[in-house]
Amino acid sequence: ERNAYWSGQHSLRNYKKGLGLPVPPSDFKLSRDEKSGEYKMRMYKLRFRTYLGRDRDDKHRMLARALAGRLKMGVGYLKPEKGRFYYYATFHIEKEQHELDESVIAEASLSLEVPVTVKIGKEQFQIGTKEEFLHRRLAIQA
């Protein structure tokens, strides 16, 4: 970001106590241990052991795709918390292109009893409740 600073296109970052330190993908090396199956990370010549938490299947798939080169890693954040370091990884996922079927028509109607009613063909879907609607309306008014 040095060139952007000098040209006046970018200002200095503001780091607060709770924010993590950004780690660019060039300074981050990911590998997998064949014996244990754990992912290992190296940042700035420091080695880190991984713990993927409760939802480990999704995280495991994302890291496997990143190692295979099918998923591009973005700038992650290293954050110290309670004597441990946590790395918050970011990934660049390409958006899927969805084609619309112009023969399908969705009609939406608004009311107080059921905030939104959507009708698609012969099916009807109700979104929200009267209590939710009133709660949100009062919160906005306050």
mmCIF file of C-alpha atoms in Angstrom:
data_model
loop_
_atom_site.group_PDB
_atom_site.id
_atom_site.type_symbol
_atom_site.label_atom_id
_atom_site.label_comp_id
_atom_site.label_asym_id
_atom_site.label_seq_id
_atom_site.Cartn_x
_atom_site.Cartn_y
_atom_site.Cartn_z
ATOM 1 C CA GLU A 1 0.000 0.000 0.000
ATOM 2 C CA ARG A 2 3.065 2.242 0.077
ATOM 3 C CA ASN A 3 2.514 3.605 -3.438
ATOM 4 C CA ALA A 4 -1.119 4.407 -2.668
ATOM 5 C CA TYR A 5 -0.014 6.296 0.479
ATOM 6 C CA TRP A 6 2.450 8.442 -1.444
ATOM 7 C CA SER A 7 -0.040 9.247 -4.200
ATOM 8 C CA GLY A 8 -2.766 10.155 -1.687
ATOM 9 C CA GLN A 9 -5.149 7.407 -2.797
ATOM 10 C CA HIS A 10 -5.076 5.566 0.543
ATOM 11 C CA SER A 11 -4.827 6.655 4.162
ATOM 12 C CA LEU A 12 -2.990 4.906 6.971
ATOM 13 C CA ARG A 13 -4.816 1.961 8.494
ATOM 14 C CA ASN A 14 -6.267 2.360 11.964
ATOM 15 C CA TYR A 15 -5.395 -0.537 14.244
ATOM 16 C CA LYS A 16 -7.437 -0.939 17.391
ATOM 17 C CA LYS A 17 -6.848 -3.384 20.226
ATOM 18 C CA GLY A 18 -9.407 -5.951 19.062
ATOM 19 C CA LEU A 19 -8.445 -5.994 15.377
ATOM 20 C CA GLY A 20 -6.223 -8.689 13.931
ATOM 21 C CA LEU A 21 -3.019 -8.125 12.008
ATOM 22 C CA PRO A 22 -3.429 -8.589 8.243
ATOM 23 C CA VAL A 23 -1.352 -11.386 6.724
ATOM 24 C CA PRO A 24 -1.085 -11.328 2.915
ATOM 25 C CA PRO A 25 -1.217 -14.707 1.128
ATOM 26 C CA SER A 26 2.402 -14.290 -0.016
ATOM 27 C CA ASP A 27 3.564 -14.446 3.638
ATOM 28 C CA PHE A 28 1.415 -17.475 4.435
ATOM 29 C CA LYS A 29 2.365 -21.058 3.562
ATOM 30 C CA LEU A 30 -0.130 -23.892 3.996
ATOM 31 C CA SER A 31 0.754 -27.599 3.982
ATOM 32 C CA ARG A 32 -0.754 -30.869 5.152
ATOM 33 C CA ASP A 33 0.964 -33.497 7.284
ATOM 34 C CA GLU A 34 0.536 -36.925 5.677
ATOM 35 C CA LYS A 35 0.787 -38.816 8.988
ATOM 36 C CA SER A 36 -1.707 -36.948 11.136
ATOM 37 C CA GLY A 37 -3.748 -35.278 8.388
ATOM 38 C CA GLU A 38 -3.434 -31.914 10.146
ATOM 39 C CA TYR A 39 -2.922 -28.693 8.273
ATOM 40 C CA LYS A 40 0.210 -26.770 9.118
ATOM 41 C CA MET A 41 0.841 -23.098 8.560
ATOM 42 C CA ARG A 42 4.000 -21.052 8.326
ATOM 43 C CA MET A 43 3.886 -17.301 8.691
ATOM 44 C CA TYR A 44 7.015 -15.194 8.911
ATOM 45 C CA LYS A 45 9.144 -18.283 9.687
ATOM 46 C CA LEU A 46 6.813 -19.232 12.563
ATOM 47 C CA ARG A 47 5.079 -22.605 12.554
ATOM 48 C CA PHE A 48 1.457 -22.949 13.598
ATOM 49 C CA ARG A 49 -0.635 -26.014 14.326
ATOM 50 C CA THR A 50 -4.260 -25.900 13.253
ATOM 51 C CA TYR A 51 -7.438 -26.566 15.139
ATOM 52 C CA LEU A 52 -10.476 -26.348 12.879
ATOM 53 C CA GLY A 53 -13.123 -26.171 15.603
ATOM 54 C CA ARG A 54 -16.588 -27.709 15.633
ATOM 55 C CA ASP A 55 -17.493 -27.175 11.979
ATOM 56 C CA ARG A 56 -14.396 -28.897 10.722
ATOM 57 C CA ASP A 57 -15.862 -30.533 7.582
ATOM 58 C CA ASP A 58 -16.512 -27.255 5.778
ATOM 59 C CA LYS A 59 -13.174 -25.751 6.853
ATOM 60 C CA HIS A 60 -11.355 -28.938 5.885
ATOM 61 C CA ARG A 61 -12.877 -28.824 2.377
ATOM 62 C CA MET A 62 -11.960 -25.143 1.955
ATOM 63 C CA LEU A 63 -8.346 -25.736 3.013
ATOM 64 C CA ALA A 64 -8.075 -28.822 0.781
ATOM 65 C CA ARG A 65 -9.337 -26.801 -2.194
ATOM 66 C CA ALA A 66 -6.838 -24.022 -1.381
ATOM 67 C CA LEU A 67 -3.966 -26.535 -1.250
ATOM 68 C CA ALA A 68 -5.033 -28.044 -4.584
ATOM 69 C CA GLY A 69 -5.070 -24.580 -6.154
ATOM 70 C CA ARG A 70 -8.802 -24.564 -6.931
ATOM 71 C CA LEU A 71 -9.490 -21.820 -4.380
ATOM 72 C CA LYS A 72 -7.550 -18.590 -4.033
ATOM 73 C CA MET A 73 -6.683 -17.334 -0.561
ATOM 74 C CA GLY A 74 -7.060 -13.663 0.288
ATOM 75 C CA VAL A 75 -5.606 -11.483 3.035
ATOM 76 C CA GLY A 76 -6.199 -13.223 6.367
ATOM 77 C CA TYR A 77 -5.995 -11.872 9.901
ATOM 78 C CA LEU A 78 -3.891 -13.097 12.807
ATOM 79 C CA LYS A 79 -5.520 -12.268 16.113
ATOM 80 C CA PRO A 80 -4.196 -13.027 19.625
ATOM 81 C CA GLU A 81 -6.892 -14.060 22.124
ATOM 82 C CA LYS A 82 -6.404 -15.502 25.612
ATOM 83 C CA GLY A 83 -2.849 -16.702 25.058
ATOM 84 C CA ARG A 84 -3.550 -18.260 21.638
ATOM 85 C CA PHE A 85 -3.293 -16.995 18.105
ATOM 86 C CA TYR A 86 -6.246 -17.349 15.762
ATOM 87 C CA TYR A 87 -5.918 -17.036 12.012
ATOM 88 C CA TYR A 88 -9.021 -15.850 10.211
ATOM 89 C CA ALA A 89 -8.559 -17.001 6.636
ATOM 90 C CA THR A 90 -10.337 -15.398 3.705
ATOM 91 C CA PHE A 91 -11.001 -17.042 0.351
ATOM 92 C CA HIS A 92 -11.924 -15.635 -3.043
ATOM 93 C CA ILE A 93 -14.871 -17.670 -4.312
ATOM 94 C CA GLU A 94 -16.145 -17.016 -7.798
ATOM 95 C CA LYS A 95 -19.830 -16.196 -8.027
ATOM 96 C CA GLU A 96 -22.081 -18.682 -9.743
ATOM 97 C CA GLN A 97 -24.111 -17.433 -12.676
ATOM 98 C CA HIS A 98 -27.793 -18.311 -12.387
ATOM 99 C CA GLU A 99 -30.129 -18.014 -15.336
ATOM 100 C CA LEU A 100 -33.663 -16.875 -14.700
ATOM 101 C CA ASP A 101 -36.631 -18.782 -16.052
ATOM 102 C CA GLU A 102 -38.857 -16.030 -17.425
ATOM 103 C CA SER A 103 -41.906 -18.318 -17.403
ATOM 104 C CA VAL A 104 -41.881 -18.387 -13.566
ATOM 105 C CA ILE A 105 -43.635 -15.389 -12.018
ATOM 106 C CA ALA A 106 -43.519 -14.551 -8.301
ATOM 107 C CA GLU A 107 -46.176 -12.267 -6.822
ATOM 108 C CA ALA A 108 -45.655 -10.602 -3.444
ATOM 109 C CA SER A 109 -48.360 -9.037 -1.300
ATOM 110 C CA LEU A 110 -47.964 -7.074 1.933
ATOM 111 C CA SER A 111 -50.273 -7.080 4.961
ATOM 112 C CA LEU A 112 -50.195 -6.596 8.735
ATOM 113 C CA GLU A 113 -51.148 -10.173 9.674
ATOM 114 C CA VAL A 114 -48.457 -11.790 7.511
ATOM 115 C CA PRO A 115 -45.882 -9.152 6.461
ATOM 116 C CA VAL A 116 -45.004 -10.771 3.097
ATOM 117 C CA THR A 117 -46.902 -13.431 1.174
ATOM 118 C CA VAL A 118 -45.186 -14.777 -1.958
ATOM 119 C CA LYS A 119 -47.135 -16.743 -4.543
ATOM 120 C CA ILE A 120 -45.207 -18.759 -7.158
ATOM 121 C CA GLY A 121 -47.519 -20.694 -9.443
ATOM 122 C CA LYS A 122 -49.931 -22.607 -7.188
ATOM 123 C CA GLU A 123 -47.627 -22.531 -4.141
ATOM 124 C CA GLN A 124 -47.846 -19.838 -1.487
ATOM 125 C CA PHE A 125 -45.135 -18.916 1.043
ATOM 126 C CA GLN A 126 -45.547 -16.698 4.092
ATOM 127 C CA ILE A 127 -42.590 -14.703 5.364
ATOM 128 C CA GLY A 128 -42.594 -13.276 8.882
ATOM 129 C CA THR A 129 -45.223 -12.902 11.625
ATOM 130 C CA LYS A 130 -47.328 -10.051 12.941
ATOM 131 C CA GLU A 131 -45.272 -9.908 16.170
ATOM 132 C CA GLU A 132 -41.953 -9.717 14.269
ATOM 133 C CA PHE A 133 -43.297 -6.938 12.055
ATOM 134 C CA LEU A 134 -44.552 -4.873 15.000
ATOM 135 C CA HIS A 135 -41.301 -5.422 16.918
ATOM 136 C CA ARG A 136 -39.202 -4.229 13.955
ATOM 137 C CA ARG A 137 -41.487 -1.260 13.294
ATOM 138 C CA LEU A 138 -41.276 -0.139 16.934
ATOM 139 C CA ALA A 139 -37.486 -0.557 16.903
ATOM 140 C CA ILE A 140 -37.212 1.628 13.782
ATOM 141 C CA GLN A 141 -39.516 4.259 15.288
ATOM 142 C CA ALA A 142 -37.433 4.366 18.493
#
